[in-house]
Short mmCIF file of C-alpha atoms in Angstrom, two decimals:
data_model
loop_
_atom_site.label_atom_id
_atom_site.label_comp_id
_atom_site.label_asym_id
_atom_site.label_seq_id
_atom_site.Cartn_x
_atom_site.Cartn_y
_atom_site.Cartn_z
CA MET S 1165 74.30 -5.69 210.92
CA LYS S 1166 75.59 -3.02 213.29
CA ALA S 1167 75.40 -0.41 210.53
CA SER S 1168 71.82 -1.37 209.69
CA ARG S 1169 70.81 -1.27 213.37
CA LEU S 1170 72.37 2.14 213.80
CA ALA S 1171 70.57 3.39 210.70
CA ALA S 1172 67.24 2.02 211.95
CA THR S 1173 67.77 3.58 215.37
CA ALA S 1174 68.61 6.95 213.81
CA ALA S 1175 65.52 6.77 211.61
CA LEU S 1176 63.29 6.02 214.61
CA ALA S 1177 64.88 8.82 216.60
CA GLY S 1178 64.34 11.24 213.73
CA SER S 1179 60.72 10.19 213.42
CA ALA S 1180 60.21 10.68 217.14
CA VAL S 1181 61.71 14.16 217.03
CA LEU S 1182 59.52 15.04 214.04
CA ALA S 1183 56.42 13.74 215.79
CA LEU S 1184 57.23 15.76 218.90
CA SER S 1185 57.89 18.86 216.79
CA VAL S 1186 54.54 18.86 214.99
CA PRO S 1187 52.46 20.48 217.79
CA ALA S 1188 55.08 23.23 218.16
CA PHE S 1189 54.21 24.80 214.82
CA ALA S 1190 50.60 23.62 214.47
CA HIS S 1191 49.01 25.76 217.17
CA VAL S 1192 47.11 29.05 216.81
CA SER S 1193 49.59 31.93 216.56
CA VAL S 1194 49.66 35.70 215.99
CA GLN S 1195 52.08 37.71 213.85
CA PRO S 1196 52.09 41.37 212.77
CA GLU S 1197 51.98 42.41 209.13
CA GLY S 1198 55.19 44.42 209.36
CA THR S 1199 55.95 45.56 212.90
CA ALA S 1200 53.97 45.99 216.11
CA ALA S 1201 55.62 49.00 217.75
CA LYS S 1202 54.78 50.13 221.26
CA GLY S 1203 52.42 53.08 221.23
CA GLY S 1204 51.50 52.55 217.59
CA TYR S 1205 48.92 50.74 215.51
CA ALA S 1206 49.37 47.47 213.65
CA VAL S 1207 47.57 44.89 211.55
CA VAL S 1208 48.09 41.42 212.98
CA ASP S 1209 47.13 37.99 211.64
CA PHE S 1210 45.82 35.20 213.83
CA LYS S 1211 47.00 32.10 211.98
CA VAL S 1212 44.87 29.00 212.49
CA PRO S 1213 46.02 25.65 211.04
CA ASN S 1214 43.62 22.71 210.93
CA GLU S 1215 45.24 19.96 213.01
CA ARG S 1216 42.65 17.29 212.31
CA ASP S 1217 42.33 15.07 209.24
CA ASN S 1218 38.65 14.24 209.77
CA ALA S 1219 37.11 17.59 210.75
CA SER S 1220 37.14 21.26 209.74
CA THR S 1221 37.71 24.29 211.96
CA THR S 1222 34.40 26.13 212.10
CA LYS S 1223 34.92 28.68 214.87
CA LEU S 1224 37.67 30.80 216.41
CA GLU S 1225 37.33 32.91 219.55
CA VAL S 1226 40.13 35.29 220.51
CA THR S 1227 40.08 37.00 223.90
CA PHE S 1228 41.93 40.33 224.13
CA PRO S 1229 44.11 41.12 227.16
CA ALA S 1230 42.18 42.83 229.95
CA ASP S 1231 45.35 44.13 231.60
CA HIS S 1232 46.25 46.08 228.44
CA PRO S 1233 42.95 47.08 226.78
CA LEU S 1234 43.08 48.37 223.22
CA ALA S 1235 41.00 51.40 222.25
CA SER S 1236 40.70 50.38 218.60
CA VAL S 1237 40.13 46.82 217.34
CA MET S 1238 38.80 46.29 213.81
CA PRO S 1239 38.67 42.83 212.22
CA GLN S 1240 38.85 42.60 208.43
CA PRO S 1241 35.72 41.26 206.69
CA MET S 1242 36.24 37.70 205.43
CA THR S 1243 34.25 35.75 202.88
CA GLY S 1244 32.77 32.62 204.42
CA TRP S 1245 33.00 33.87 208.01
CA LYS S 1246 30.60 35.72 210.30
CA ILE S 1247 32.41 38.07 212.69
CA GLU S 1248 31.17 39.13 216.12
CA VAL S 1249 32.94 41.81 218.16
CA THR S 1250 32.31 41.83 221.92
CA LYS S 1251 32.93 44.99 223.96
CA SER S 1252 33.04 45.44 227.74
CA LYS S 1253 33.19 48.41 230.07
CA LEU S 1254 36.61 49.24 231.44
CA ASP S 1255 37.31 49.54 235.15
CA LYS S 1256 39.67 52.40 234.30
CA PRO S 1257 38.82 54.47 231.19
CA LEU S 1258 41.52 54.99 228.57
CA GLU S 1259 42.51 58.42 227.28
CA VAL S 1260 43.21 58.43 223.55
CA HIS S 1261 43.89 61.62 221.57
CA GLY S 1262 42.36 63.76 224.29
CA ARG S 1263 39.15 61.76 224.75
CA LYS S 1264 38.24 59.10 227.27
CA ILE S 1265 37.32 55.56 226.18
CA SER S 1266 35.08 53.76 228.67
CA GLU S 1267 34.79 50.44 226.84
CA ALA S 1268 37.06 48.25 224.74
CA VAL S 1269 36.91 45.10 222.65
CA THR S 1270 37.39 42.05 224.84
CA LYS S 1271 36.70 39.28 222.31
CA VAL S 1272 36.38 38.67 218.58
CA THR S 1273 34.60 35.56 217.31
CA TRP S 1274 34.76 34.17 213.77
CA THR S 1275 32.12 31.58 212.87
CA ALA S 1276 32.18 29.80 209.52
CA ASP S 1277 29.03 30.03 207.43
CA GLY S 1278 30.52 27.60 204.92
CA LYS S 1279 33.09 24.79 205.06
CA GLY S 1280 35.47 26.59 207.42
CA ILE S 1281 39.13 25.55 207.45
CA GLU S 1282 39.28 22.07 205.92
CA PRO S 1283 41.89 19.41 206.74
CA GLY S 1284 45.29 20.24 205.25
CA TYR S 1285 44.71 24.01 205.20
CA PHE S 1286 45.19 27.07 207.39
CA GLN S 1287 43.49 30.46 207.58
CA LYS S 1288 44.66 33.93 208.59
CA PHE S 1289 42.29 36.23 210.48
CA PRO S 1290 43.49 39.88 210.13
CA VAL S 1291 42.78 42.49 212.80
CA SER S 1292 43.81 46.15 212.98
CA MET S 1293 44.53 47.22 216.55
CA GLY S 1294 45.99 49.99 218.67
CA ALA S 1295 47.24 51.97 220.26
CA LEU S 1296 49.57 49.23 221.46
CA PRO S 1297 50.71 49.56 225.10
CA GLU S 1298 54.08 51.07 225.89
CA ASP S 1299 54.60 49.39 229.28
CA THR S 1300 54.92 45.76 228.13
CA ASP S 1301 56.95 43.74 225.64
CA GLN S 1302 54.15 41.38 224.63
CA LEU S 1303 50.41 40.84 224.47
CA VAL S 1304 48.82 37.47 225.20
CA PHE S 1305 45.64 36.51 223.32
CA LYS S 1306 43.85 33.40 224.54
CA ALA S 1307 42.12 31.51 221.72
CA ILE S 1308 39.52 28.74 221.47
CA GLN S 1309 39.34 26.62 218.31
CA THR S 1310 36.19 24.63 217.55
CA TYR S 1311 35.94 21.82 214.99
CA SER S 1312 33.01 20.57 212.96
CA ASN S 1313 32.90 17.38 215.08
CA LYS S 1314 32.28 19.59 218.18
CA GLU S 1315 35.82 19.12 219.47
CA VAL S 1316 37.17 22.21 221.27
CA VAL S 1317 40.85 23.06 221.74
CA ARG S 1318 41.71 25.84 224.20
CA TRP S 1319 44.93 27.66 223.34
CA ILE S 1320 45.12 29.45 226.67
CA GLU S 1321 48.34 28.39 228.42
CA VAL S 1322 50.68 31.35 228.82
CA PRO S 1323 54.28 30.49 227.81
CA GLN S 1324 56.83 31.25 230.52
CA LYS S 1325 60.36 32.44 229.77
CA GLY S 1326 62.96 29.77 230.46
CA GLN S 1327 60.40 26.95 230.47
CA GLU S 1328 59.29 24.48 227.83
CA GLU S 1329 56.43 25.51 225.62
CA PRO S 1330 53.08 24.25 227.00
CA ASP S 1331 50.96 21.77 225.07
CA THR S 1332 48.33 24.37 224.19
CA PRO S 1333 50.11 27.75 224.21
CA ALA S 1334 48.20 31.00 223.86
CA PRO S 1335 49.10 33.24 220.90
CA VAL S 1336 51.67 35.85 221.98
CA LEU S 1337 52.32 39.10 220.07
CA GLN S 1338 55.84 40.45 220.58
CA LEU S 1339 56.05 44.26 220.60
CA THR S 1340 58.99 46.20 219.21
CA ALA S 1341 60.46 49.45 220.51
CA ALA S 1342 58.52 52.64 219.82
CA SER S 1343 59.53 54.73 216.82
CA GLU S 1344 61.69 57.85 217.20
CA ASP S 1345 58.66 60.10 217.67
CA GLY S 1346 57.43 57.75 220.40
CA HIS S 1347 54.29 56.67 218.60
CA GLY S 1348 54.66 54.77 215.36
CA HIS S 1349 51.16 55.38 214.06
CA GLY S 1350 52.17 54.50 210.51
CA THR S 1351 51.06 51.20 209.01
CA PRO S 1352 53.13 48.93 206.77
CA ALA S 1353 51.08 50.22 203.83
CA ASP S 1354 51.95 53.84 204.72
CA ASP S 1355 55.63 52.97 204.98
CA THR S 1356 55.54 51.20 201.64
CA ALA S 1357 53.87 54.19 200.01
CA ASP S 1358 56.42 56.59 201.50
CA ASP S 1359 59.29 54.40 200.34
CA ALA S 1360 57.75 54.13 196.89
CA LYS S 1361 57.52 57.92 196.38
CA PRO S 1362 61.24 58.69 196.05
CA ALA S 1363 61.68 55.51 194.05
CA ALA S 1364 58.97 56.59 191.63
CA GLN S 1365 60.44 60.07 191.39
CA SER S 1366 63.89 58.60 190.78
CA THR S 1367 62.49 56.31 188.10
CA ALA S 1368 60.79 59.23 186.37
CA ALA S 1369 63.98 61.27 186.48
CA ASP S 1370 66.00 58.35 185.13
CA THR S 1371 63.45 57.86 182.36
CA ALA S 1372 63.60 61.53 181.39
CA LYS S 1373 67.39 61.49 181.46
CA SER S 1374 67.42 58.31 179.38
CA GLY S 1375 65.08 59.94 176.88
CA ASN S 1376 67.30 63.02 176.64
CA ASP S 1377 70.40 60.86 176.15
CA THR S 1378 68.66 58.87 173.42
CA THR S 1379 67.62 62.07 171.62
CA ALA S 1380 71.16 63.45 171.83
CA ARG S 1381 72.59 60.24 170.42
CA ALA S 1382 70.08 60.24 167.56
CA LEU S 1383 70.90 63.84 166.66
CA GLY S 1384 74.62 63.05 166.83
CA ILE S 1385 74.25 60.07 164.53
CA ALA S 1386 72.11 62.12 162.14
CA GLY S 1387 74.81 64.81 162.07
CA ILE S 1388 77.49 62.25 161.29
CA VAL S 1389 75.38 60.78 158.47
CA VAL S 1390 74.72 64.24 156.98
CA GLY S 1391 78.40 65.14 157.27
CA ALA S 1392 79.48 61.91 155.59
CA ALA S 1393 76.96 62.48 152.81
CA GLY S 1394 78.35 65.98 152.29
CA VAL S 1395 81.90 64.71 152.07
CA ALA S 1396 80.90 62.00 149.60
CA TYR S 1397 79.03 64.53 147.46
CA GLY S 1398 82.08 66.83 147.48
CA VAL S 1399 84.44 64.04 146.41
CA LEU S 1400 82.06 62.94 143.65
CA ALA S 1401 81.67 66.49 142.36
CA GLY S 1402 85.44 66.94 142.34
CA ARG S 1403 85.90 63.79 140.28
CA ARG S 1404 83.32 64.95 137.77
CA ARG S 1405 85.08 68.29 137.34
CA THR S 1406 88.44 66.53 136.89
CA ALA S 1407 86.97 64.17 134.28
CA ALA S 1408 85.48 67.14 132.39
#
């Protein structure tokens, strides 16, 4: 009886922990495709899971940080979604590549023109942005998620270091150290292409070397066969002369 009670208690405790853990990974989040280096540019994905089993997510609004405005923000076109980019004038213009930027994107809104994100699914919303600030370790993006039943969830609470995660945390993008040249303008695609070049060259060289080795082997084998044929012919001719 004691063993069964202990097992039941453990099962209930595990279920409780699981239930409490669900919101922790079900909220709107943001992650870079590769790295998000200070002073550079990056493509980031706003990941939106559908937390309801009786409604679809039909709208996402992401507010960009006003304390660290970004000169370039370009959302990727998405089938089934209408995208609206909102810009606002800056109190203090930004200087990028020698020219002043007086306005920046302050909000991007995705509105479904179809079914949206149905129950049991999630959607990624890619955005290219930069140059990322060099005077902070993170960027906070407040998000608002709207469902087809008109329910609205505001992911706007800023997580504080050393404290428990809030019930509706805002998406936070962690920034990495700047590259050696202090900028890091390359994208993951550029890095992949650069890495692929020497690999492709190496592969071509290996292929050529392999082809040369194969040719040498073939010629060697042909020489052995010809030599063996010559020896056999000589032996046969000798026997014929002896018999005569």
